[in-house]
N, CA and C atoms as an extended XYZ file, in Angstrom:
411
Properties=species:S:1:pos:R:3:atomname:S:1:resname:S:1:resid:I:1 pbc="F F F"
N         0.815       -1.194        0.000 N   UNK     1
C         0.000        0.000        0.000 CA  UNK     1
C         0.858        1.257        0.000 C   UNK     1
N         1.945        1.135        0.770 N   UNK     2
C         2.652        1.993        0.783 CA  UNK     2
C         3.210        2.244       -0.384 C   UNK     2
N         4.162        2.165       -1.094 N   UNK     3
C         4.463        2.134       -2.666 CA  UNK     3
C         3.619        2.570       -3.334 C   UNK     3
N         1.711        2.217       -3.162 N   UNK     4
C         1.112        2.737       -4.186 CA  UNK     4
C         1.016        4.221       -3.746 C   UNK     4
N         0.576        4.683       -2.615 N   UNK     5
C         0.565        6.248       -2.396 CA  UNK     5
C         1.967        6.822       -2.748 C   UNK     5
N         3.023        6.064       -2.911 N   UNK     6
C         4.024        7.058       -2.963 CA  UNK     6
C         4.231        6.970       -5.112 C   UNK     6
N         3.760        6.132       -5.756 N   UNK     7
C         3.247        6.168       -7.054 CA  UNK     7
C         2.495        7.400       -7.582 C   UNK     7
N         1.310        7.533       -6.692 N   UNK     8
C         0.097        8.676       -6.649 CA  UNK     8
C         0.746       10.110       -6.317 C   UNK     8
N         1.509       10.163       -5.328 N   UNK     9
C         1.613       11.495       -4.740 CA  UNK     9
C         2.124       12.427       -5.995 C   UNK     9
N         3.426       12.384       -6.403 N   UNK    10
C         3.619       12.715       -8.034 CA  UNK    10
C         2.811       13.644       -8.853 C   UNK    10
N         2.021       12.634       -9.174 N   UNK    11
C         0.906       12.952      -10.100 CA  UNK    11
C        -0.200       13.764       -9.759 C   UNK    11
N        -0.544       13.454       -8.308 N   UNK    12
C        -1.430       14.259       -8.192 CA  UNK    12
C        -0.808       15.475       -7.576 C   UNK    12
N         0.448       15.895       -7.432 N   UNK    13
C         0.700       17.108       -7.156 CA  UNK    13
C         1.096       17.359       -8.489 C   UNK    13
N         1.315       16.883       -9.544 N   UNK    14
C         1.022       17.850      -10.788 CA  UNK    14
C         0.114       18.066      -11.194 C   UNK    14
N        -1.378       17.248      -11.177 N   UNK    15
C        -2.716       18.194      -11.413 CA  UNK    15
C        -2.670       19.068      -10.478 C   UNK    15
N        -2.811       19.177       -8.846 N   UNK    16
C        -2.844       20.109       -8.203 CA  UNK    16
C        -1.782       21.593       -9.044 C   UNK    16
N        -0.720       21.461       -9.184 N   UNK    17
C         0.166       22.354       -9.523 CA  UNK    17
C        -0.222       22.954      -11.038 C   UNK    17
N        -1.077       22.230      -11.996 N   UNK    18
C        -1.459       22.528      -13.421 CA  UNK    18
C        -3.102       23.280      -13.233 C   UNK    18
N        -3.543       22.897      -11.993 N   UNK    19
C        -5.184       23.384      -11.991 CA  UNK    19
C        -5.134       24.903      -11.616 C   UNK    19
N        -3.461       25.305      -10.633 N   UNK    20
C        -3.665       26.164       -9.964 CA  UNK    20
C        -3.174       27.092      -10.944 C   UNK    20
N        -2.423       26.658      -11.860 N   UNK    21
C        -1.614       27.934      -12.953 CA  UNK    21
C        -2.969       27.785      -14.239 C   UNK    21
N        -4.114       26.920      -14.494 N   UNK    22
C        -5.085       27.131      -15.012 CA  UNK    22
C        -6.029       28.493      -14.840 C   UNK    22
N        -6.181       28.167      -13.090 N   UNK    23
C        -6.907       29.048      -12.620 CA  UNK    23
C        -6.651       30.319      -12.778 C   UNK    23
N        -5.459       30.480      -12.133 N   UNK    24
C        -4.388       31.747      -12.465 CA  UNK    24
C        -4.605       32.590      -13.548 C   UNK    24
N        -4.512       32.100      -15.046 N   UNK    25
C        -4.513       32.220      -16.000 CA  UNK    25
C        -5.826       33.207      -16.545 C   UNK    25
N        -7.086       31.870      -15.611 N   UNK    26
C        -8.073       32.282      -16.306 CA  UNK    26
C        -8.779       33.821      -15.679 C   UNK    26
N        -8.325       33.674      -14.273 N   UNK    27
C        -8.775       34.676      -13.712 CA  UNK    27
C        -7.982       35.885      -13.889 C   UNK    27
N        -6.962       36.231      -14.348 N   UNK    28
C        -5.999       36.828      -14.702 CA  UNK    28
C        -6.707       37.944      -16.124 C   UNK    28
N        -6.915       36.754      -16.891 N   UNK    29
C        -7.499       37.307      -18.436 CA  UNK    29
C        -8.885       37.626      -18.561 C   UNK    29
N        -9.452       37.291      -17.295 N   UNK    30
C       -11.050       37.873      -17.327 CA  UNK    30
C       -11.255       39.111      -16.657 C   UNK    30
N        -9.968       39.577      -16.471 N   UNK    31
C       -10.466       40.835      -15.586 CA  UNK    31
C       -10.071       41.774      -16.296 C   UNK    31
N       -11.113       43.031      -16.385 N   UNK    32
C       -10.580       44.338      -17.581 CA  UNK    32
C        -9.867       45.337      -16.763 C   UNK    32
N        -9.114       46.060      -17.129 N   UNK    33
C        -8.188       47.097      -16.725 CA  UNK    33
C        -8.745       48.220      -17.036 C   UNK    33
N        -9.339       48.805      -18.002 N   UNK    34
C        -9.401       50.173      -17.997 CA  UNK    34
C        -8.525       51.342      -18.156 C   UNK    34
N        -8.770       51.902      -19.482 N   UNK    35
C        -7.808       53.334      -19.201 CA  UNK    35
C        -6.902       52.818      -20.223 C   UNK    35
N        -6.919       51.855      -20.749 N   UNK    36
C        -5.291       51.356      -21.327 CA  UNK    36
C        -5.336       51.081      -22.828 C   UNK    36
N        -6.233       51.514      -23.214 N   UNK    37
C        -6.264       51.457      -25.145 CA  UNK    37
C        -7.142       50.908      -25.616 C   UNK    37
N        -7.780       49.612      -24.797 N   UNK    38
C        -8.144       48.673      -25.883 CA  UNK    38
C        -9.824       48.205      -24.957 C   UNK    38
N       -10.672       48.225      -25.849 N   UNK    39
C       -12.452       47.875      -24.786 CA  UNK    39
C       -12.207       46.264      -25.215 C   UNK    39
N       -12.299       46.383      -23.674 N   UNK    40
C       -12.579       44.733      -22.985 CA  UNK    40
C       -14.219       44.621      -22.754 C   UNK    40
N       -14.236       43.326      -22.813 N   UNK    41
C       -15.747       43.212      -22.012 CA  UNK    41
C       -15.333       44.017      -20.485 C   UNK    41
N       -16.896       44.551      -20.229 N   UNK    42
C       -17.488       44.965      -19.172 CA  UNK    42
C       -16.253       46.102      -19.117 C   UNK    42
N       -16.523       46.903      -20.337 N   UNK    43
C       -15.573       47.826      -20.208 CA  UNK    43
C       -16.468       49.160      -21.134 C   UNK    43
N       -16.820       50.315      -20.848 N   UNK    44
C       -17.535       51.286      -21.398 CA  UNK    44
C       -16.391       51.778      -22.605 C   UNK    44
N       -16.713       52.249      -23.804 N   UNK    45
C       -15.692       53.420      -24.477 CA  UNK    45
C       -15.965       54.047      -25.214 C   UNK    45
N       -15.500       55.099      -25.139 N   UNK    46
C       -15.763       56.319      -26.353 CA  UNK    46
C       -14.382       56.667      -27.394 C   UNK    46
N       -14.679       56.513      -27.958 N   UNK    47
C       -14.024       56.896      -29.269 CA  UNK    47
C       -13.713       58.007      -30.053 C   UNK    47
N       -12.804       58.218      -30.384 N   UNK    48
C       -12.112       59.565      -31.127 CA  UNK    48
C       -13.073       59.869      -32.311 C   UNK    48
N       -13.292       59.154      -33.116 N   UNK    49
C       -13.913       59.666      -34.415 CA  UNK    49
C       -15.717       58.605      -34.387 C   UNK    49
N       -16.350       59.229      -35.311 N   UNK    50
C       -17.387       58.650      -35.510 CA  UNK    50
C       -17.677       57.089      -35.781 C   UNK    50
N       -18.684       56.372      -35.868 N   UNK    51
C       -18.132       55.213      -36.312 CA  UNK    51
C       -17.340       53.825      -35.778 C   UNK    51
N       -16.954       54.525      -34.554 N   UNK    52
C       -16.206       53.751      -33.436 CA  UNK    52
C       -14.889       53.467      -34.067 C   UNK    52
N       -14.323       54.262      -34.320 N   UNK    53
C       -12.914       54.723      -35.113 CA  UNK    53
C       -11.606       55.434      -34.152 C   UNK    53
N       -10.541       55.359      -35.139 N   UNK    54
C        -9.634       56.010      -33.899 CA  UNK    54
C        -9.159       55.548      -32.657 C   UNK    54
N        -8.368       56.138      -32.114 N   UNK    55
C        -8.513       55.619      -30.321 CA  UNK    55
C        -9.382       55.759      -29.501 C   UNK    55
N        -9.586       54.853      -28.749 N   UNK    56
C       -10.721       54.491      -27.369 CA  UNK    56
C       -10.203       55.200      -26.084 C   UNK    56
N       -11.031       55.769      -25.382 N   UNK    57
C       -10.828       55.696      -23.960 CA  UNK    57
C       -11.701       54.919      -23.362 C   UNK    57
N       -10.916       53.406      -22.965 N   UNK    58
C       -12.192       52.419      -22.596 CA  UNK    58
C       -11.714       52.999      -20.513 C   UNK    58
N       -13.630       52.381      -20.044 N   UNK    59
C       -13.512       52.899      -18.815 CA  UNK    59
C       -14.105       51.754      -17.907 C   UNK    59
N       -13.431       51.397      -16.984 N   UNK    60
C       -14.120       50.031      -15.883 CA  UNK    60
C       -14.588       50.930      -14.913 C   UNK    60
N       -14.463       51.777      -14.331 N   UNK    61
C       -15.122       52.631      -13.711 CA  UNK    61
C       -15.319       53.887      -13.579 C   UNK    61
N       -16.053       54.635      -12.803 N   UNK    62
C       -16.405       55.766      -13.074 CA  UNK    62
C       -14.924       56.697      -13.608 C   UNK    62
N       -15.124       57.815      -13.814 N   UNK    63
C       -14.250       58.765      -14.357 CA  UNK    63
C       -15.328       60.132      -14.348 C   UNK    63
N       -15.052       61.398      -12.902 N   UNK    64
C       -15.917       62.727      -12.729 CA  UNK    64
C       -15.415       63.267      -13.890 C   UNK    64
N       -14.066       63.023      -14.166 N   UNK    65
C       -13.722       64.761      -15.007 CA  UNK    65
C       -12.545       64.245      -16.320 C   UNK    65
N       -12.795       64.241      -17.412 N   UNK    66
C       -12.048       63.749      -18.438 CA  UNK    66
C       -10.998       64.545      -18.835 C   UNK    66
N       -11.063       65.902      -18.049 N   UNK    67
C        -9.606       66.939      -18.057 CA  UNK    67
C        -8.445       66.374      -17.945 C   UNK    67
N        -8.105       65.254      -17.850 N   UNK    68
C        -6.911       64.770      -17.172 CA  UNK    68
C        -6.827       63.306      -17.583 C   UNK    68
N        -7.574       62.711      -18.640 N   UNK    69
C        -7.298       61.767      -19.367 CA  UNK    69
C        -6.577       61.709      -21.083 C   UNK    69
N        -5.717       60.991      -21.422 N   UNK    70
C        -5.699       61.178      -22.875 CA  UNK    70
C        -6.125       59.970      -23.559 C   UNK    70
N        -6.085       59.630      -25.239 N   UNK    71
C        -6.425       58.480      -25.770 CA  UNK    71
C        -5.007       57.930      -25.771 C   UNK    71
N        -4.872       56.456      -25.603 N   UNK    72
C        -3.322       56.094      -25.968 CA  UNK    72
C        -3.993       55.139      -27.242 C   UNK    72
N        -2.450       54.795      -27.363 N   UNK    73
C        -2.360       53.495      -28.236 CA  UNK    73
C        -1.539       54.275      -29.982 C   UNK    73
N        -1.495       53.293      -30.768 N   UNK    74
C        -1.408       53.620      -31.910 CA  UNK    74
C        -2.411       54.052      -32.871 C   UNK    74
N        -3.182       54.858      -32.578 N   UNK    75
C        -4.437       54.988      -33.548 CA  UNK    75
C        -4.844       57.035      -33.531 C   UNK    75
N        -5.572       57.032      -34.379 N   UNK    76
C        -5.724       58.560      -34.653 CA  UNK    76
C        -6.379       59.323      -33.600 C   UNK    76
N        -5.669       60.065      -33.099 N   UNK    77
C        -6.093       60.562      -32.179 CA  UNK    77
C        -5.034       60.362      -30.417 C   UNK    77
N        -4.565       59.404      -31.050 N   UNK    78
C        -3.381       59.203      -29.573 CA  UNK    78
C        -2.756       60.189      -29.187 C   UNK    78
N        -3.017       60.454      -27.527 N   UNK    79
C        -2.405       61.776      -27.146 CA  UNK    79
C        -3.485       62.585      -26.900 C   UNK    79
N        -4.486       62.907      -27.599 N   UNK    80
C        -5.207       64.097      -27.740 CA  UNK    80
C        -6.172       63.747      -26.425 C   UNK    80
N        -6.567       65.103      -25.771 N   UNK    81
C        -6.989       64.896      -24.435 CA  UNK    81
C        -8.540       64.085      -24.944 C   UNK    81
N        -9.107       63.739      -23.982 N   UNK    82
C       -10.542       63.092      -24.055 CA  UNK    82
C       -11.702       63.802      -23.954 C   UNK    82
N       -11.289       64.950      -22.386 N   UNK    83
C       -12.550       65.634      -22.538 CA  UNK    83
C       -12.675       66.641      -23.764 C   UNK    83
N       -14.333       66.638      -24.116 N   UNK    84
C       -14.413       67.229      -25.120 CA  UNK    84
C       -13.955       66.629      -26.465 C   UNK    84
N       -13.846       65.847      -26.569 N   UNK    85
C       -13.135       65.436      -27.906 CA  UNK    85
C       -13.246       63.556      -28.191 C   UNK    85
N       -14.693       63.338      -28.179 N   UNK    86
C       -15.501       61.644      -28.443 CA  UNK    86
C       -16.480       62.082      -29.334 C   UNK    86
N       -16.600       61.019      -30.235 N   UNK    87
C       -17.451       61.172      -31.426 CA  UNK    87
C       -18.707       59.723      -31.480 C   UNK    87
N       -18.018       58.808      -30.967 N   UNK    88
C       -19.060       57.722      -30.823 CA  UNK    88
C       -18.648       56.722      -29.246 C   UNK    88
N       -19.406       56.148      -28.910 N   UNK    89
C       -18.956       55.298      -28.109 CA  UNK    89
C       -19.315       53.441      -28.480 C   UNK    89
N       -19.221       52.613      -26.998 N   UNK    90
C       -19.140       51.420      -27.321 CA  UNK    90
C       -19.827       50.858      -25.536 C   UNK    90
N       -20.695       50.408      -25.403 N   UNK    91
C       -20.826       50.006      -24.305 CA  UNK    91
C       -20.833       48.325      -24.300 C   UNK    91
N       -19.458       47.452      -23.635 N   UNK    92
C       -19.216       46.102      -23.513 CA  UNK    92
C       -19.451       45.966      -22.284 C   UNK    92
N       -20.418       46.227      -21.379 N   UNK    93
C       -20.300       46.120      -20.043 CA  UNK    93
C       -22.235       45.587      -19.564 C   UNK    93
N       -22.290       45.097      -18.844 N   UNK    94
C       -23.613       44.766      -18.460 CA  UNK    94
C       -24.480       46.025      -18.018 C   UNK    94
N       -23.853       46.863      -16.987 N   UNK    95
C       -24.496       48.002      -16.962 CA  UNK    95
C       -24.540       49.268      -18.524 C   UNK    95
N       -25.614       49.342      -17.497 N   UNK    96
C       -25.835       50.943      -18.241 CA  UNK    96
C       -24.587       51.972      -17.924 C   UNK    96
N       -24.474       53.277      -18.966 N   UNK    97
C       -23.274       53.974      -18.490 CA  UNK    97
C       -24.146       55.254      -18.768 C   UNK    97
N       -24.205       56.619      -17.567 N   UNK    98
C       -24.602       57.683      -17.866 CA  UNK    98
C       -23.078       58.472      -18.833 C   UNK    98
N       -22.996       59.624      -19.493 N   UNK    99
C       -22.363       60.554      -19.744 CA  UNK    99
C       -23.331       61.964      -19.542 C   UNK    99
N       -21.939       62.770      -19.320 N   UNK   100
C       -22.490       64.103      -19.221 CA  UNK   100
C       -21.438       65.217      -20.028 C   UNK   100
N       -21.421       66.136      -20.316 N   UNK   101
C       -21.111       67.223      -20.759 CA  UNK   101
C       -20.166       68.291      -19.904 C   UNK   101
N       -20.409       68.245      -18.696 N   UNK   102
C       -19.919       68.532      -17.362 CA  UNK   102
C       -19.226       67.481      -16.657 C   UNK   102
N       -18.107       68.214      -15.889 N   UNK   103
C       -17.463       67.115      -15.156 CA  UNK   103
C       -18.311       66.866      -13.922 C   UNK   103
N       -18.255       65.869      -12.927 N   UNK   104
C       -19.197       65.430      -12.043 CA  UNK   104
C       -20.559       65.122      -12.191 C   UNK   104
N       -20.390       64.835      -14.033 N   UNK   105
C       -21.749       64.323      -14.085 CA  UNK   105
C       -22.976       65.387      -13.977 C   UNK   105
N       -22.522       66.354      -14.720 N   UNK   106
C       -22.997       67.519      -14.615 CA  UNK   106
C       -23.392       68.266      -15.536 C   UNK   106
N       -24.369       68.962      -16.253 N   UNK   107
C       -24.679       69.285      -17.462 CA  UNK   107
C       -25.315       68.339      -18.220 C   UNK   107
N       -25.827       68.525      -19.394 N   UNK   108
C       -27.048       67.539      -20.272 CA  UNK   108
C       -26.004       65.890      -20.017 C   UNK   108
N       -26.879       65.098      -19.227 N   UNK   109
C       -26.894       63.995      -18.912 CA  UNK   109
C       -27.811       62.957      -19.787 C   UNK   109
N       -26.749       61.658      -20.030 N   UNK   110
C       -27.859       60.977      -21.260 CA  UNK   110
C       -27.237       59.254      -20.864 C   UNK   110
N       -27.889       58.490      -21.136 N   UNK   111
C       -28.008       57.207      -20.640 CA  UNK   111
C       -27.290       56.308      -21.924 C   UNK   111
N       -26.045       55.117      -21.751 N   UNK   112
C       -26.007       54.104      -22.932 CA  UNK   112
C       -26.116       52.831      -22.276 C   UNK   112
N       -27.537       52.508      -23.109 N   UNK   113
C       -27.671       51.067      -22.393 CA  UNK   113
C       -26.866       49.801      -22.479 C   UNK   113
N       -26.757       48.772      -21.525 N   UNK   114
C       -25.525       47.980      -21.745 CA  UNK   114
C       -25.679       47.305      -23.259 C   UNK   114
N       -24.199       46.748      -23.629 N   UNK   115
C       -23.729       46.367      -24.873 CA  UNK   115
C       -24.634       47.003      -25.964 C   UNK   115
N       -24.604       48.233      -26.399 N   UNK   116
C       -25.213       49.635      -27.376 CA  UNK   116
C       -24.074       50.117      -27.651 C   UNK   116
N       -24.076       50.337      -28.975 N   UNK   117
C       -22.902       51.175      -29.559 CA  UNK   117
C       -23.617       52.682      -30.540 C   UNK   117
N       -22.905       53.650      -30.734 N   UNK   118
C       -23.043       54.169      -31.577 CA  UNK   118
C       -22.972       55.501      -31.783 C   UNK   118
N       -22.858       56.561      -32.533 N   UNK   119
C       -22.418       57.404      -32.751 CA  UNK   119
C       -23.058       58.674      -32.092 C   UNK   119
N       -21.960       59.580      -31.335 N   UNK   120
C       -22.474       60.566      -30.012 CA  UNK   120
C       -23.818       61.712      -30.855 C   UNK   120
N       -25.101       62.161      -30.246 N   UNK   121
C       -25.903       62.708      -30.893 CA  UNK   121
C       -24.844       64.394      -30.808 C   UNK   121
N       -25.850       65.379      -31.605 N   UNK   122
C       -25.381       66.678      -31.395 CA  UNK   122
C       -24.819       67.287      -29.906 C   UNK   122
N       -25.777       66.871      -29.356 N   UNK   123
C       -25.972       67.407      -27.948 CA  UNK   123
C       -24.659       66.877      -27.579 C   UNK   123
N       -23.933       65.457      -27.994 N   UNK   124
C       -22.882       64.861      -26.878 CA  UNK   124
C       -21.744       64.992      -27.667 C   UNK   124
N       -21.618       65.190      -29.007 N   UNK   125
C       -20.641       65.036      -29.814 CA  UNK   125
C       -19.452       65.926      -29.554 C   UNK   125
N       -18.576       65.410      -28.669 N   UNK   126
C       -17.137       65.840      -28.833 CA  UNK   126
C       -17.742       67.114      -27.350 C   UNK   126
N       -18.453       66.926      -26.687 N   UNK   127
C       -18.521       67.739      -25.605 CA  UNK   127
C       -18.739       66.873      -24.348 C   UNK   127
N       -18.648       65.362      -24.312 N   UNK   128
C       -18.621       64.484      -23.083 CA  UNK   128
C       -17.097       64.909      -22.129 C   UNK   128
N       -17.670       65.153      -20.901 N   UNK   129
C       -16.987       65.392      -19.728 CA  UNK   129
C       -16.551       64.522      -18.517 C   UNK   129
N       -17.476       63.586      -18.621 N   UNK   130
C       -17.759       62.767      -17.308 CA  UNK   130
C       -18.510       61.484      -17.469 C   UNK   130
N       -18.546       60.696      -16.941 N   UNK   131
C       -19.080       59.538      -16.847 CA  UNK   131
C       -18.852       57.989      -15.645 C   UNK   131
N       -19.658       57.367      -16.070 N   UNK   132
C       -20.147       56.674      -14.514 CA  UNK   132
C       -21.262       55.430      -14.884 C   UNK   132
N       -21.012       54.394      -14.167 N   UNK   133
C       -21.754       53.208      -14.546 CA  UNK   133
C       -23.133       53.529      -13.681 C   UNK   133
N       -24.136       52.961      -14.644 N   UNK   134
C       -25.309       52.718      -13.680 CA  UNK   134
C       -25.139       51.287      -12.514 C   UNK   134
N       -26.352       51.376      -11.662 N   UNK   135
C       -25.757       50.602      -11.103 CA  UNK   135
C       -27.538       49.097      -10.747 C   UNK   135
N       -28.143       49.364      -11.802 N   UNK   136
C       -29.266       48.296      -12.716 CA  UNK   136
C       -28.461       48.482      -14.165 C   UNK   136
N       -28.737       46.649      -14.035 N   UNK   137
C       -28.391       46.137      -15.026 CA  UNK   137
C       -29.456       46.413      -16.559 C   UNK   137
């Protein structure tokens, strides 16, 4: 009997050791970051040009004041500040996302329901300030 547990132990500390760098992995790649170029699920974004074009400012959570964000990445528009300057957005997130015009969520306020995409109306075009997840799905 003895011999056979010491056969077993081995092996099953390499599933143990393969389940845990599985896990790792998976939980690792399901979680969105935000802020960093690219819309993940459950990740809000607005976009430089119409069309969902250009660079993204994708967002996992709220953001009062877009004064102090830029777009990164390689795409048109990298660098250029955010507030004031989105033409369409992208909502990959289960919630709803308000925007506003004003920082703190402040000024003409307008609702994108979850996973809705599409191009900012007059009222929002290239004058979004602020924004913030609802918090019904």
């Amino acid at each position: 009997m003895n011999k056979a547990i010491r056969k077993l132990v081995p092996g099953c500390m390499a599933v143990v050791a393969l389940s845990g760098v599985l896990m790792g992995t998976a939980a690792g790649s399901a979680s969105a970051m935000g802020k960093n170029g690219y819309l993940e699920v459950d990740e809000f974004g607005l976009f430089y040009y119409a069309g969902r074009s250009g660079c993204v400012f994708d967002l996992y959570g709220e953001d009062m004041n877009f004064n102090d964000d830029n777009f990164k990445g390689s795409c048109t528009g990298s660098g250029s500040l955010v507030n004031d300057n989105t033409e369409s957005y992208r909502n990959r997130d289960a919630y709803a996302w308000k925007v506003a015009t004003d920082k703190d969520l402040d000024g003409n306020v307008g609702e994108i329901p979850s996973h809705y995409e599409g191009n900012a109306s007059t009222t929002f075009k290239n004058k979004i300030s602020s924004s913030t997840y609802t918090l019904h799905p």
